[in-house]
Coordinates of C-alpha atoms in Angstrom, one line a residue:
Chain A
M65 CA 24.6 -16.5 13.5
M66 CA 22.1 -18.9 12.1
H67 CA 22.6 -20.9 9.1
Q68 CA 19.3 -22.4 8.3
T69 CA 18.5 -24.0 5.0
I70 CA 15.0 -23.9 3.5
L71 CA 14.5 -27.6 3.9
S72 CA 15.4 -27.9 7.5
G73 CA 11.9 -26.7 8.5
T74 CA 10.8 -24.9 11.6
P75 CA 9.2 -26.4 14.7
T76 CA 5.4 -26.1 14.5
A77 CA 5.0 -25.1 18.2
L78 CA 7.0 -21.9 18.6
T79 CA 7.5 -20.9 22.1
S80 CA 7.1 -17.2 22.6
R81 CA 10.4 -17.2 24.4
D82 CA 12.1 -17.7 21.0
A83 CA 9.9 -15.3 19.2
H84 CA 11.6 -12.1 18.2
L85 CA 8.6 -10.6 16.6
R86 CA 5.1 -11.5 17.7
L87 CA 1.8 -10.2 16.3
D88 CA -1.0 -10.7 18.7
G89 CA -4.5 -10.3 17.3
L90 CA -3.3 -7.4 15.1
T91 CA -6.2 -5.7 13.4
K92 CA -6.7 -2.7 11.1
R93 CA -10.1 -1.5 10.2
Y94 CA -10.9 1.1 7.6
G95 CA -14.5 2.1 8.2
D96 CA -16.4 -1.2 8.0
T97 CA -13.8 -3.2 6.2
E98 CA -11.1 -5.1 8.0
A99 CA -7.8 -4.8 6.1
V100 CA -6.1 -7.0 8.6
A101 CA -8.3 -9.2 10.9
A102 CA -6.9 -10.4 14.2
L103 CA -3.6 -11.6 12.9
N104 CA -1.5 -13.9 15.1
L105 CA 2.1 -14.5 14.0
D106 CA 5.4 -15.5 15.5
V107 CA 8.6 -14.7 13.7
P108 CA 11.5 -16.4 15.5
K109 CA 14.8 -14.6 15.8
G110 CA 17.0 -14.8 12.7
E111 CA 14.2 -16.0 10.4
L112 CA 13.1 -14.6 7.1
V113 CA 9.3 -14.8 6.9
A114 CA 7.3 -14.0 3.7
L115 CA 3.9 -12.4 3.8
L116 CA 2.5 -13.7 0.6
G117 CA -0.8 -12.9 -1.0
P118 CA -2.6 -11.0 -3.8
S119 CA -2.9 -7.3 -3.7
G120 CA -5.4 -6.2 -1.0
C121 CA -4.8 -9.2 1.2
G122 CA -3.5 -7.0 4.0
K123 CA 0.2 -7.9 3.8
T124 CA 1.5 -4.4 3.2
T125 CA -0.8 -3.0 5.9
T126 CA 0.6 -5.6 8.3
L127 CA 4.2 -4.6 7.4
R128 CA 3.4 -0.9 7.8
M129 CA 1.8 -1.6 11.2
I130 CA 5.0 -3.4 12.3
A131 CA 7.1 -0.5 11.1
G132 CA 4.8 2.0 12.9
L133 CA 3.6 3.9 9.8
I134 CA 0.0 2.8 10.4
T135 CA -1.6 2.7 13.8
P136 CA -3.4 -0.6 14.4
S137 CA -7.1 -0.6 15.3
G138 CA -6.5 -3.5 17.8
G139 CA -4.0 -6.1 18.9
R140 CA -0.4 -5.9 19.9
I141 CA 3.0 -5.9 18.3
V142 CA 5.8 -7.4 20.5
V143 CA 9.5 -7.4 19.8
G144 CA 11.5 -9.5 22.2
R145 CA 9.8 -8.7 25.5
S146 CA 8.6 -5.2 24.8
D147 CA 5.2 -4.2 23.5
I148 CA 5.9 -1.6 20.8
T149 CA 2.3 -1.2 19.6
Q150 CA 2.1 2.4 20.8
M151 CA 5.8 3.3 20.1
P152 CA 6.3 6.1 17.5
V153 CA 7.9 5.0 14.3
Y154 CA 11.2 6.9 14.8
R155 CA 11.9 4.9 18.0
R156 CA 11.1 1.5 16.7
D157 CA 14.5 0.7 15.4
M158 CA 13.4 -1.1 12.3
G159 CA 14.9 -1.1 8.9
L160 CA 12.4 -0.7 6.1
V161 CA 13.1 -1.2 2.4
F162 CA 10.5 0.2 0.1
Q163 CA 9.4 -1.0 -3.3
S164 CA 10.1 2.4 -4.7
Y165 CA 13.5 2.5 -3.0
A166 CA 12.6 5.9 -1.4
L167 CA 16.2 7.2 -1.4
F168 CA 16.6 10.8 -0.6
P169 CA 17.2 12.4 -4.0
H170 CA 19.0 15.4 -2.7
M171 CA 21.7 13.4 -0.8
T172 CA 24.6 11.3 -2.1
V173 CA 24.6 7.6 -1.6
A174 CA 26.9 7.9 1.4
R175 CA 24.7 10.6 3.0
N176 CA 21.6 8.5 2.4
V177 CA 23.2 5.6 4.3
A178 CA 24.5 7.9 7.0
F179 CA 21.1 9.4 7.7
G180 CA 20.0 6.8 10.2
L181 CA 23.3 7.0 12.1
E182 CA 23.1 10.8 12.2
M183 CA 19.6 10.5 13.7
R184 CA 21.1 8.2 16.4
G185 CA 23.9 10.7 17.3
V186 CA 26.7 8.4 16.3
S187 CA 30.1 10.1 16.2
K188 CA 31.4 11.3 12.8
P189 CA 34.3 8.8 12.5
E190 CA 32.1 5.9 13.4
I191 CA 29.5 7.0 10.9
E192 CA 32.1 7.1 8.2
Q193 CA 33.4 3.7 9.0
R194 CA 29.9 2.1 9.3
V195 CA 28.7 3.7 6.0
R196 CA 31.8 2.3 4.3
E197 CA 31.2 -1.2 5.7
A198 CA 27.5 -1.1 4.7
L199 CA 28.3 0.0 1.2
A200 CA 30.9 -2.7 0.9
M201 CA 28.3 -5.3 2.0
V202 CA 26.2 -4.4 -1.0
R203 CA 29.3 -3.9 -3.2
L204 CA 28.6 -0.2 -3.9
E205 CA 31.7 1.5 -2.3
P206 CA 32.8 3.1 -5.5
L207 CA 29.5 4.8 -6.0
A208 CA 29.4 6.5 -2.5
E209 CA 29.5 10.0 -3.9
R210 CA 26.9 9.5 -6.6
R211 CA 23.3 10.8 -6.4
P212 CA 20.5 8.2 -6.4
R213 CA 19.2 9.3 -9.8
E214 CA 22.6 8.3 -11.3
L215 CA 22.2 4.7 -10.2
S216 CA 20.3 1.8 -11.8
G217 CA 17.3 0.3 -10.1
G218 CA 19.2 -2.6 -8.7
Q219 CA 21.9 -0.3 -7.4
Q220 CA 19.3 2.0 -5.8
Q221 CA 17.7 -0.9 -4.1
R222 CA 21.1 -2.0 -2.7
V223 CA 21.6 1.5 -1.3
A224 CA 18.2 1.2 0.3
L225 CA 19.2 -2.1 1.8
A226 CA 22.5 -0.7 3.1
R227 CA 20.6 2.3 4.5
A228 CA 18.2 0.1 6.4
L229 CA 20.8 -2.3 7.7
V230 CA 23.5 0.2 8.7
I231 CA 21.4 1.2 11.8
R232 CA 21.6 -2.4 13.0
P233 CA 17.8 -2.7 13.2
S234 CA 16.1 -5.2 15.4
I235 CA 14.0 -6.3 12.5
L236 CA 14.4 -5.8 8.7
L237 CA 11.2 -5.1 6.8
L238 CA 11.1 -5.5 3.1
D239 CA 8.1 -4.2 1.2
E240 CA 8.1 -5.8 -2.3
P241 CA 11.7 -4.8 -2.7
L242 CA 12.2 -6.6 -6.0
S243 CA 9.0 -5.7 -7.8
N244 CA 10.5 -2.8 -9.7
L245 CA 13.5 -4.7 -11.0
D246 CA 13.7 -6.6 -14.2
A247 CA 13.7 -10.4 -14.2
K248 CA 17.4 -11.1 -14.3
L249 CA 18.3 -8.6 -11.6
R250 CA 15.4 -9.9 -9.5
D251 CA 17.1 -13.3 -9.3
E252 CA 20.4 -11.8 -8.3
M253 CA 18.9 -9.5 -5.7
R254 CA 16.9 -12.4 -4.3
N255 CA 20.1 -14.3 -3.5
E256 CA 21.9 -11.2 -2.3
I257 CA 19.2 -10.3 0.2
R258 CA 18.9 -13.8 1.4
D259 CA 22.7 -14.1 1.9
I260 CA 23.0 -10.8 3.8
Q261 CA 20.0 -11.7 6.0
Q262 CA 21.5 -15.0 6.9
N263 CA 25.0 -13.6 7.5
L264 CA 23.7 -11.0 9.8
G265 CA 21.2 -13.4 11.4
I266 CA 18.6 -10.7 11.4
T267 CA 14.9 -11.3 11.8
A268 CA 13.2 -10.2 8.6
V269 CA 9.7 -9.8 7.2
F270 CA 9.3 -9.8 3.5
V271 CA 6.1 -8.7 1.7
T272 CA 5.6 -10.1 -1.8
H273 CA 2.9 -11.2 -4.2
D274 CA 5.4 -13.3 -6.0
Q275 CA 5.3 -17.0 -4.9
V276 CA 8.7 -17.7 -6.4
E277 CA 10.3 -15.1 -4.1
A278 CA 8.5 -16.3 -1.1
L279 CA 9.3 -20.0 -1.7
S280 CA 13.0 -19.5 -2.7
M281 CA 14.1 -16.9 -0.1
C282 CA 12.2 -17.5 3.1
D283 CA 12.3 -19.8 6.1
K284 CA 8.6 -19.5 6.5
V285 CA 5.7 -18.4 4.2
V286 CA 2.6 -16.8 5.5
V287 CA -0.1 -16.9 2.9
M288 CA -2.8 -14.2 3.4
K289 CA -6.1 -13.5 1.9
G290 CA -8.7 -10.9 2.8
G291 CA -6.8 -9.8 5.8
K292 CA -6.6 -13.3 7.3
L293 CA -4.0 -16.0 7.5
E294 CA -4.6 -18.9 5.1
Q295 CA -1.6 -20.9 6.0
V296 CA 1.7 -20.6 7.8
G297 CA 4.4 -23.1 7.0
T298 CA 7.8 -23.8 5.4
P299 CA 8.0 -23.2 1.7
V300 CA 7.8 -27.0 1.1
D301 CA 4.8 -27.3 3.4
V302 CA 2.9 -24.6 1.8
Y303 CA 3.7 -25.9 -1.7
E304 CA 3.2 -29.6 -1.1
H305 CA 0.5 -29.5 1.5
P306 CA -1.6 -26.5 0.9
A307 CA -4.2 -26.1 3.6
T308 CA -6.8 -24.5 1.4
P309 CA -7.8 -24.4 -2.3
F310 CA -6.7 -20.8 -2.3
V311 CA -3.2 -21.6 -1.1
A312 CA -3.0 -24.5 -3.6
S313 CA -3.9 -22.2 -6.5
F314 CA -1.9 -19.1 -5.4
V315 CA 1.3 -20.9 -4.5
G316 CA 2.3 -22.6 -7.7
R317 CA 0.1 -23.5 -10.6
T318 CA -2.7 -26.1 -10.2
N319 CA -5.3 -28.0 -12.0
R320 CA -8.7 -27.9 -10.5
L321 CA -11.4 -30.5 -10.9
E322 CA -14.8 -30.9 -9.3
A323 CA -15.6 -34.3 -8.1
M324 CA -17.9 -36.4 -5.9
G325 CA -16.2 -38.1 -3.0
K326 CA -17.6 -41.6 -2.2
G327 CA -16.2 -41.9 1.3
D328 CA -14.1 -44.9 0.5
G329 CA -11.0 -43.2 -0.8
T330 CA -12.3 -42.7 -4.3
A331 CA -14.1 -39.9 -6.1
I332 CA -16.0 -39.6 -9.4
A333 CA -14.8 -37.0 -11.8
G334 CA -15.0 -36.5 -15.5
G335 CA -16.7 -39.9 -15.9
A336 CA -13.8 -41.7 -14.2
V337 CA -13.1 -43.1 -10.8
L338 CA -10.1 -41.5 -9.1
R339 CA -8.3 -42.6 -6.1
I340 CA -7.8 -39.8 -3.6
P341 CA -5.8 -39.7 -0.4
S342 CA -8.9 -38.8 1.6
R343 CA -12.1 -40.4 2.8
A344 CA -14.1 -37.3 1.9
Q345 CA -17.7 -37.8 1.0
G346 CA -19.8 -35.5 -1.1
P347 CA -18.7 -32.7 -3.4
V348 CA -14.9 -32.2 -3.3
E349 CA -12.3 -30.2 -5.2
I350 CA -9.4 -32.2 -6.6
M351 CA -6.2 -30.4 -7.5
M352 CA -2.9 -31.5 -9.0
R353 CA 0.2 -29.6 -10.1
P354 CA 0.6 -29.4 -13.9
H355 CA 4.2 -30.7 -13.8
R356 CA 3.1 -33.8 -11.8
V357 CA 0.8 -34.9 -14.5
R358 CA 2.0 -37.0 -17.4
L359 CA 0.6 -37.0 -20.9
T360 CA 0.2 -40.3 -22.7
D361 CA -1.6 -41.6 -25.8
S362 CA -5.0 -42.9 -24.8
D363 CA -4.6 -46.3 -26.4
G364 CA -2.0 -49.0 -25.8
A365 CA -0.5 -50.6 -22.8
S366 CA 1.4 -47.4 -21.8
A367 CA -2.0 -45.8 -20.9
S368 CA -2.9 -48.4 -18.2
G369 CA -1.7 -46.8 -14.9
G370 CA -0.5 -48.9 -12.0
E371 CA -2.1 -49.3 -8.6
G372 CA -1.1 -45.9 -7.3
T373 CA -1.9 -43.9 -10.5
N374 CA -5.0 -41.9 -11.5
R375 CA -6.0 -41.6 -15.1
L376 CA -8.3 -39.3 -17.0
D377 CA -9.0 -39.3 -20.8
G378 CA -9.5 -36.2 -22.8
R379 CA -8.7 -34.4 -26.0
L380 CA -5.6 -32.1 -26.6
S381 CA -7.0 -28.6 -27.2
R382 CA -4.0 -26.4 -27.3
V383 CA -0.2 -26.5 -26.9
T384 CA 1.7 -23.5 -25.5
F385 CA 5.4 -23.1 -25.8
V386 CA 6.8 -21.0 -22.9
G387 CA 10.5 -21.5 -23.5
D388 CA 11.7 -24.1 -21.0
L389 CA 8.2 -25.7 -20.8
L390 CA 5.5 -27.0 -23.1
Q391 CA 2.0 -26.6 -21.7
Y392 CA -0.5 -29.1 -23.0
H393 CA -4.1 -28.0 -22.5
V394 CA -6.4 -31.0 -22.3
D395 CA -10.2 -30.9 -22.4
V396 CA -11.5 -33.5 -20.0
S397 CA -15.3 -33.5 -20.4
G398 CA -15.6 -29.8 -20.4
T399 CA -12.9 -29.0 -17.8
E400 CA -9.5 -27.7 -19.1
L401 CA -6.5 -29.3 -17.4
V402 CA -2.9 -28.4 -18.0
V403 CA 0.1 -30.7 -18.3
E404 CA 3.6 -29.2 -18.1
A405 CA 6.5 -31.0 -19.6
A406 CA 10.1 -30.1 -20.3
S407 CA 10.4 -28.6 -23.7
D408 CA 12.7 -30.4 -26.2
H409 CA 13.6 -27.6 -28.5
G410 CA 10.0 -26.7 -28.7
R411 CA 9.1 -29.9 -30.5
V412 CA 5.4 -30.8 -30.1
F413 CA 4.8 -34.5 -30.5
R414 CA 1.0 -34.6 -30.4
A415 CA -1.5 -33.0 -32.8
V416 CA -4.1 -30.7 -31.4
G417 CA -7.4 -32.6 -31.3
A418 CA -5.8 -36.0 -30.6
P419 CA -7.3 -38.1 -27.8
V420 CA -4.8 -38.3 -24.9
S421 CA -4.7 -39.6 -21.3
L422 CA -3.6 -37.7 -18.2
M423 CA -1.8 -39.8 -15.5
W424 CA -0.7 -38.8 -12.1
R425 CA 0.2 -40.5 -8.8
V426 CA -2.5 -40.7 -6.1
E427 CA -0.2 -39.1 -3.6
D428 CA 0.0 -36.0 -5.9
T429 CA -3.7 -35.6 -5.7
M430 CA -4.8 -32.8 -3.4
V431 CA -8.4 -33.0 -2.1
F432 CA -10.4 -30.1 -0.5
G433 CA -14.0 -30.1 0.6
R434 CA -16.2 -27.9 -1.5
T435 CA -18.3 -25.5 0.4
A436 CA -20.4 -24.2 -2.4
Chain B
M66 CA 8.2 19.1 -25.8
E67 CA 9.0 16.6 -28.4
T68 CA 11.0 17.8 -31.4
N69 CA 8.3 17.2 -33.9
P70 CA 9.0 19.0 -37.1
T71 CA 6.6 22.0 -37.1
S72 CA 5.0 22.9 -40.4
L73 CA 5.7 26.4 -41.9
P74 CA 2.2 27.9 -41.5
M75 CA 2.3 26.8 -37.8
K76 CA 5.7 28.5 -37.4
I77 CA 4.3 31.7 -38.9
L78 CA 1.3 31.6 -36.6
V79 CA 3.4 31.0 -33.5
F80 CA 5.7 33.9 -34.6
L81 CA 2.7 36.3 -35.0
L82 CA 1.3 35.3 -31.7
F83 CA 4.6 35.9 -29.9
L84 CA 4.9 39.2 -31.8
F85 CA 1.4 40.2 -30.6
L86 CA 2.2 39.3 -27.0
L87 CA 5.7 40.9 -26.9
A88 CA 5.0 44.0 -29.1
P89 CA 4.5 46.4 -26.1
V90 CA 7.6 45.1 -24.4
I91 CA 9.7 45.4 -27.6
L92 CA 8.3 48.9 -28.4
V93 CA 9.4 50.2 -24.9
V94 CA 13.1 49.7 -25.7
P95 CA 13.4 52.2 -28.6
I96 CA 11.1 54.6 -26.9
S97 CA 13.3 54.6 -23.8
F98 CA 16.2 55.9 -25.9
S99 CA 14.0 58.8 -27.3
G100 CA 15.3 62.3 -27.3
E101 CA 11.8 63.7 -27.4
Q102 CA 9.8 65.5 -24.7
I103 CA 6.7 63.3 -25.1
L104 CA 5.9 59.6 -25.5
S105 CA 5.8 58.8 -29.2
F106 CA 6.8 56.0 -31.6
P107 CA 9.0 56.0 -33.5
P108 CA 11.1 58.7 -31.8
Q109 CA 12.4 61.5 -34.0
S110 CA 15.8 61.7 -32.2
W111 CA 17.8 59.5 -29.9
S112 CA 19.5 60.1 -26.5
L113 CA 20.1 58.8 -23.0
R114 CA 18.4 61.8 -21.4
W115 CA 15.6 59.8 -19.9
Y116 CA 18.0 57.4 -18.2
T117 CA 19.9 60.4 -16.7
A118 CA 16.5 62.0 -15.8
L119 CA 15.7 58.7 -14.0
A120 CA 18.9 58.8 -12.0
G121 CA 17.9 62.2 -10.7
N122 CA 14.3 61.4 -9.9
S123 CA 14.2 60.7 -6.2
A124 CA 10.5 60.0 -6.1
I125 CA 10.8 57.0 -8.5
I126 CA 14.0 55.8 -6.9
S127 CA 12.6 55.8 -3.4
A128 CA 9.4 54.1 -4.8
F129 CA 11.7 51.4 -6.3
W130 CA 13.4 50.8 -3.0
T131 CA 10.0 50.6 -1.3
S132 CA 8.8 48.1 -3.8
L133 CA 11.9 46.0 -3.5
L134 CA 11.8 45.9 0.3
L135 CA 8.0 45.3 0.2
G136 CA 8.4 42.5 -2.3
A137 CA 11.2 40.8 -0.2
I138 CA 9.3 41.0 3.1
V139 CA 6.0 39.9 1.5
T140 CA 7.8 37.0 -0.1
V141 CA 9.5 35.8 3.1
L142 CA 6.3 36.1 5.1
S143 CA 4.3 34.3 2.4
L144 CA 6.7 31.4 2.4
A145 CA 6.8 31.3 6.2
A146 CA 3.0 31.0 6.3
A147 CA 2.5 28.8 3.1
I148 CA 5.1 26.1 3.8
P149 CA 3.6 25.0 7.1
A150 CA 0.1 25.5 5.8
A151 CA 0.8 23.3 2.7
Y152 CA 2.3 20.7 5.0
V153 CA -0.7 20.6 7.2
I154 CA -3.2 20.6 4.4
V155 CA -1.4 18.0 2.2
R156 CA 0.4 15.7 4.6
M157 CA -1.7 15.7 7.7
R158 CA -5.1 15.7 6.0
T159 CA -6.9 16.8 9.1
M160 CA -10.6 17.4 9.0
G161 CA -11.3 20.4 6.9
S162 CA -8.0 20.3 5.0
G163 CA -9.9 20.8 1.8
F164 CA -11.9 23.6 3.3
L165 CA -8.8 25.4 4.5
Y166 CA -7.1 25.1 1.1
N167 CA -10.1 26.6 -0.6
L168 CA -10.3 29.4 2.0
F169 CA -6.7 30.3 1.6
T170 CA -6.7 30.3 -2.1
A171 CA -10.1 32.1 -2.4
P172 CA -8.5 35.6 -2.9
L173 CA -7.3 34.3 -6.3
L174 CA -10.9 34.2 -7.5
L175 CA -12.1 37.5 -6.1
P176 CA -11.7 40.6 -8.3
T177 CA -8.7 42.6 -6.8
I178 CA -10.8 45.8 -6.9
V179 CA -13.2 44.2 -4.5
L180 CA -10.4 43.0 -2.3
G181 CA -8.8 46.5 -2.5
L182 CA -12.0 48.2 -1.4
A183 CA -12.5 45.7 1.4
I184 CA -9.0 46.2 2.7
L185 CA -9.4 50.0 2.4
I186 CA -12.5 49.9 4.6
V187 CA -10.9 47.7 7.2
F188 CA -7.5 49.6 7.2
A189 CA -9.2 53.0 7.3
S190 CA -10.9 52.2 10.6
A191 CA -7.7 50.6 11.9
G192 CA -5.4 53.5 10.8
F193 CA -3.2 51.3 8.6
L194 CA -3.5 53.5 5.5
G195 CA -0.3 54.8 4.1
S196 CA 1.8 52.7 6.3
F197 CA 4.4 50.2 5.2
W198 CA 3.1 47.3 7.3
G199 CA -0.4 48.0 6.0
L200 CA 1.0 47.5 2.5
V201 CA 2.7 44.3 3.6
I202 CA -0.5 42.9 5.0
G203 CA -2.5 44.0 1.9
H204 CA 0.0 42.3 -0.5
L205 CA 0.1 39.1 1.6
V206 CA -3.6 38.6 0.9
I207 CA -2.7 38.4 -2.8
T208 CA 0.6 36.5 -2.7
L209 CA -0.3 33.9 0.0
P210 CA -2.7 32.0 -2.3
Y211 CA -0.1 31.8 -5.0
A212 CA 2.5 30.5 -2.7
L213 CA 0.1 28.0 -1.1
R214 CA -1.0 26.8 -4.4
V215 CA 2.4 26.2 -5.8
L216 CA 3.7 24.6 -2.6
A217 CA 0.7 22.4 -2.1
T218 CA 1.0 21.0 -5.6
T219 CA 4.8 20.5 -5.1
L220 CA 4.3 18.6 -1.9
G221 CA 1.4 16.6 -3.2
N222 CA 3.6 15.3 -6.0
L223 CA 6.4 14.3 -3.7
P224 CA 6.5 10.6 -2.8
L225 CA 5.5 10.1 0.8
A226 CA 7.9 7.1 1.0
C227 CA 11.0 9.2 1.4
E228 CA 9.6 10.9 4.5
E229 CA 8.4 7.5 5.8
A230 CA 11.9 6.1 5.2
A231 CA 13.4 9.0 7.1
S232 CA 11.1 8.4 10.1
T233 CA 11.8 4.6 10.2
L234 CA 15.5 5.6 10.3
G235 CA 14.9 7.5 13.5
G236 CA 14.0 10.9 12.3
R237 CA 11.6 12.8 14.5
P238 CA 8.8 14.6 12.6
L239 CA 10.5 18.0 12.7
T240 CA 13.9 16.6 11.7
V241 CA 12.3 14.7 8.8
F242 CA 10.6 17.9 7.7
R243 CA 13.8 19.9 7.8
R244 CA 16.2 17.3 6.4
V245 CA 14.0 15.6 3.8
T246 CA 10.7 17.3 3.1
L247 CA 12.0 20.8 2.8
P248 CA 15.0 20.1 0.5
M249 CA 12.7 18.0 -1.7
M250 CA 10.3 20.9 -2.0
A251 CA 13.1 23.2 -3.2
P252 CA 11.9 23.6 -6.8
G253 CA 8.5 24.6 -5.5
I254 CA 10.0 27.0 -3.0
V255 CA 12.0 28.7 -5.7
A256 CA 8.9 29.0 -7.9
A257 CA 6.8 30.3 -5.0
T258 CA 9.5 32.9 -4.2
A259 CA 9.8 34.2 -7.7
L260 CA 6.0 34.3 -8.1
C261 CA 5.3 36.0 -4.8
F262 CA 8.0 38.6 -5.4
L263 CA 6.9 39.4 -8.9
V264 CA 3.2 39.6 -7.9
S265 CA 4.0 41.9 -5.1
F266 CA 6.4 44.0 -7.1
D267 CA 3.8 44.4 -9.9
E268 CA 0.7 44.9 -7.8
V269 CA -1.2 48.2 -8.6
V270 CA -4.9 47.8 -7.8
I271 CA -4.8 47.1 -4.1
T272 CA -1.7 49.2 -3.6
L273 CA -3.5 52.3 -5.1
F274 CA -6.0 52.2 -2.2
L275 CA -3.3 51.8 0.5
T276 CA -0.5 54.2 -0.5
G277 CA -0.3 57.8 0.6
P278 CA 1.6 60.9 -0.4
R279 CA 4.7 59.9 1.6
L280 CA 4.8 56.2 0.8
T281 CA 4.3 54.8 -2.6
T282 CA 5.5 51.8 -4.7
L283 CA 7.1 51.8 -8.1
P284 CA 4.1 50.7 -10.2
V285 CA 1.8 53.2 -8.4
E286 CA 4.4 56.0 -8.8
L287 CA 4.7 55.2 -12.5
F288 CA 0.9 55.3 -12.7
H289 CA 0.8 58.7 -11.2
H290 CA 3.7 59.9 -13.3
V291 CA 1.9 58.9 -16.6
E292 CA -1.2 60.6 -15.4
S293 CA 0.5 64.0 -15.0
R294 CA 3.2 63.9 -17.7
A295 CA 3.4 61.7 -20.8
D296 CA 7.2 61.7 -21.1
P297 CA 9.5 58.7 -22.1
L298 CA 10.8 58.4 -18.5
V299 CA 8.4 55.5 -17.8
A300 CA 9.8 53.7 -20.8
S301 CA 13.3 53.8 -19.4
V302 CA 12.0 52.5 -16.1
S303 CA 10.2 49.7 -17.9
V304 CA 13.4 48.7 -19.7
L305 CA 15.2 48.4 -16.4
L306 CA 12.3 46.4 -14.9
I307 CA 12.3 44.1 -17.9
L308 CA 16.1 43.5 -17.4
L309 CA 15.5 42.8 -13.7
T310 CA 12.8 40.3 -14.5
L311 CA 15.0 38.6 -17.1
A312 CA 17.7 38.3 -14.5
V313 CA 15.4 36.7 -12.0
V314 CA 14.1 34.3 -14.6
M315 CA 17.6 33.3 -15.6
V316 CA 18.7 32.7 -12.1
V317 CA 15.7 30.4 -11.6
D318 CA 16.4 28.7 -14.9
R319 CA 20.0 28.1 -14.0
T320 CA 19.4 26.8 -10.5
V321 CA 16.3 24.6 -10.8
G322 CA 15.2 24.8 -14.4
L323 CA 12.4 27.0 -15.6
S324 CA 10.0 24.5 -17.0
K325 CA 10.4 22.3 -14.0
T326 CA 9.5 25.3 -11.8
F327 CA 6.6 26.9 -13.5
V328 CA 5.1 24.3 -15.7
K329 CA 3.0 21.7 -13.9

């Protein structure tokens, strides 16, 4: 059993000996378009890996190829030491949890969970016992004789989880399992799925478009775009050191600023000289997280940043109250930048239209080359 | 339907429309209890004589049993053909699925008289006329499109995810079909069963071409009966048929729900 915490990180060079699931140049073409383009991915045994990306990025197609519901156009899927690319879905031994739950409406909860065991020819007493254990794991034992339609969305998804896990699958696949649940339930289920996955030490692939789910639950996050990998890393890696502007803007909120790199660790943007942690020359994109930026009055001593601080002056154009946060929208010579600060009972201290300064640390500045 | 309050003129309009639609059915009931020798409304005297006459009319009774057996066999065969056909057309989406669907449901668009003539010509040369199995085949041409239509729609509305889930859990294609797809299609199957049976039981046009002196169905026998004698016997048969239909409809309603079955 593995007890890995999110912060412990994973070794960057994964030897294929450790890899439980390996995708090797996996490709899916529909006509001329490549839904998934030569994907290479290692999922070590016992890890929960998120496939994260916007809709149409190929994450669900990838998951369905792993499950065997879609035939790949090219590449290989390897579990342990066996190539399962050509294996029919019913022999793959994978537990798949659907966004729509996909419970059998004409069977009770217990019969739903028993289905996979019956398919495997498990003996009746053993089926009964394992179904009971699986339902206990998701705390649904009292509802065993109910029909799926009599359960809430969260309960249905827990049945689906029990049904997928009771067959002791080699890999657990989760296809946006939380998207149909309301916000509060989503948080609970997130922890529940993570706990169960870790207790069982099962290798799992989790498809989601929600960066919070990916960051909070998973050992490793795979950011996809247009059928290709954008970045593979730990949640902290992906958030703190995004490899591309797309990752920076998709995982967490970002401010984006066009600038000119001078090649000496500085760049010109919005009429000011910014220090950047890069020697880039020419057009660059500068990004910083809204909550890493501080808002100050533009006059007075407090506005003078120290050595390791960048500063831009602008005008406060809008303040949005989002409950726990206040979002200050600041117009910096035509570009809108956002500053997030903890909200103090929704009190807004600055008037819209007032001149303000944005300050952030040089190390919080992300720099990307601009291709356009 | 929402329970919107309906305005009075609307209620009256709906009532009149229903009256118009149901008038013949309602009229048949008093006529069947007529004591007269000929069909007339309102009857001058009342009796049960036409129900007793019916009990002694062996031609009508044997025609009823023929129709019942025919309807049952045609229904079973229609479902046996339409369920796999619907699965192949909707789920497998092979090349020509759309073409096959249109081909199978085309008889719905043809005038039945044309179909009847065509079948007559084919059967005459094959020697199927006046035979029970000839009738079965003739009726299948009519009922199969109904069955396929209902079942294809049912299957098309079912979420594919349930079948996919079953296959990831280790169900082979046939097992998945038997344990998951088929039970989920149940409402459509009940609807198709009722529809096929009623269409076959009611069919006159094609059957007229195919029946002979020794083999006839109830609607055709009634048709001939009215042609020769206009007595209220047909009214008493009609009343019994209405009751039978009501019974079928109620069974469907109690088991799967009427609107769920036929509306959609």
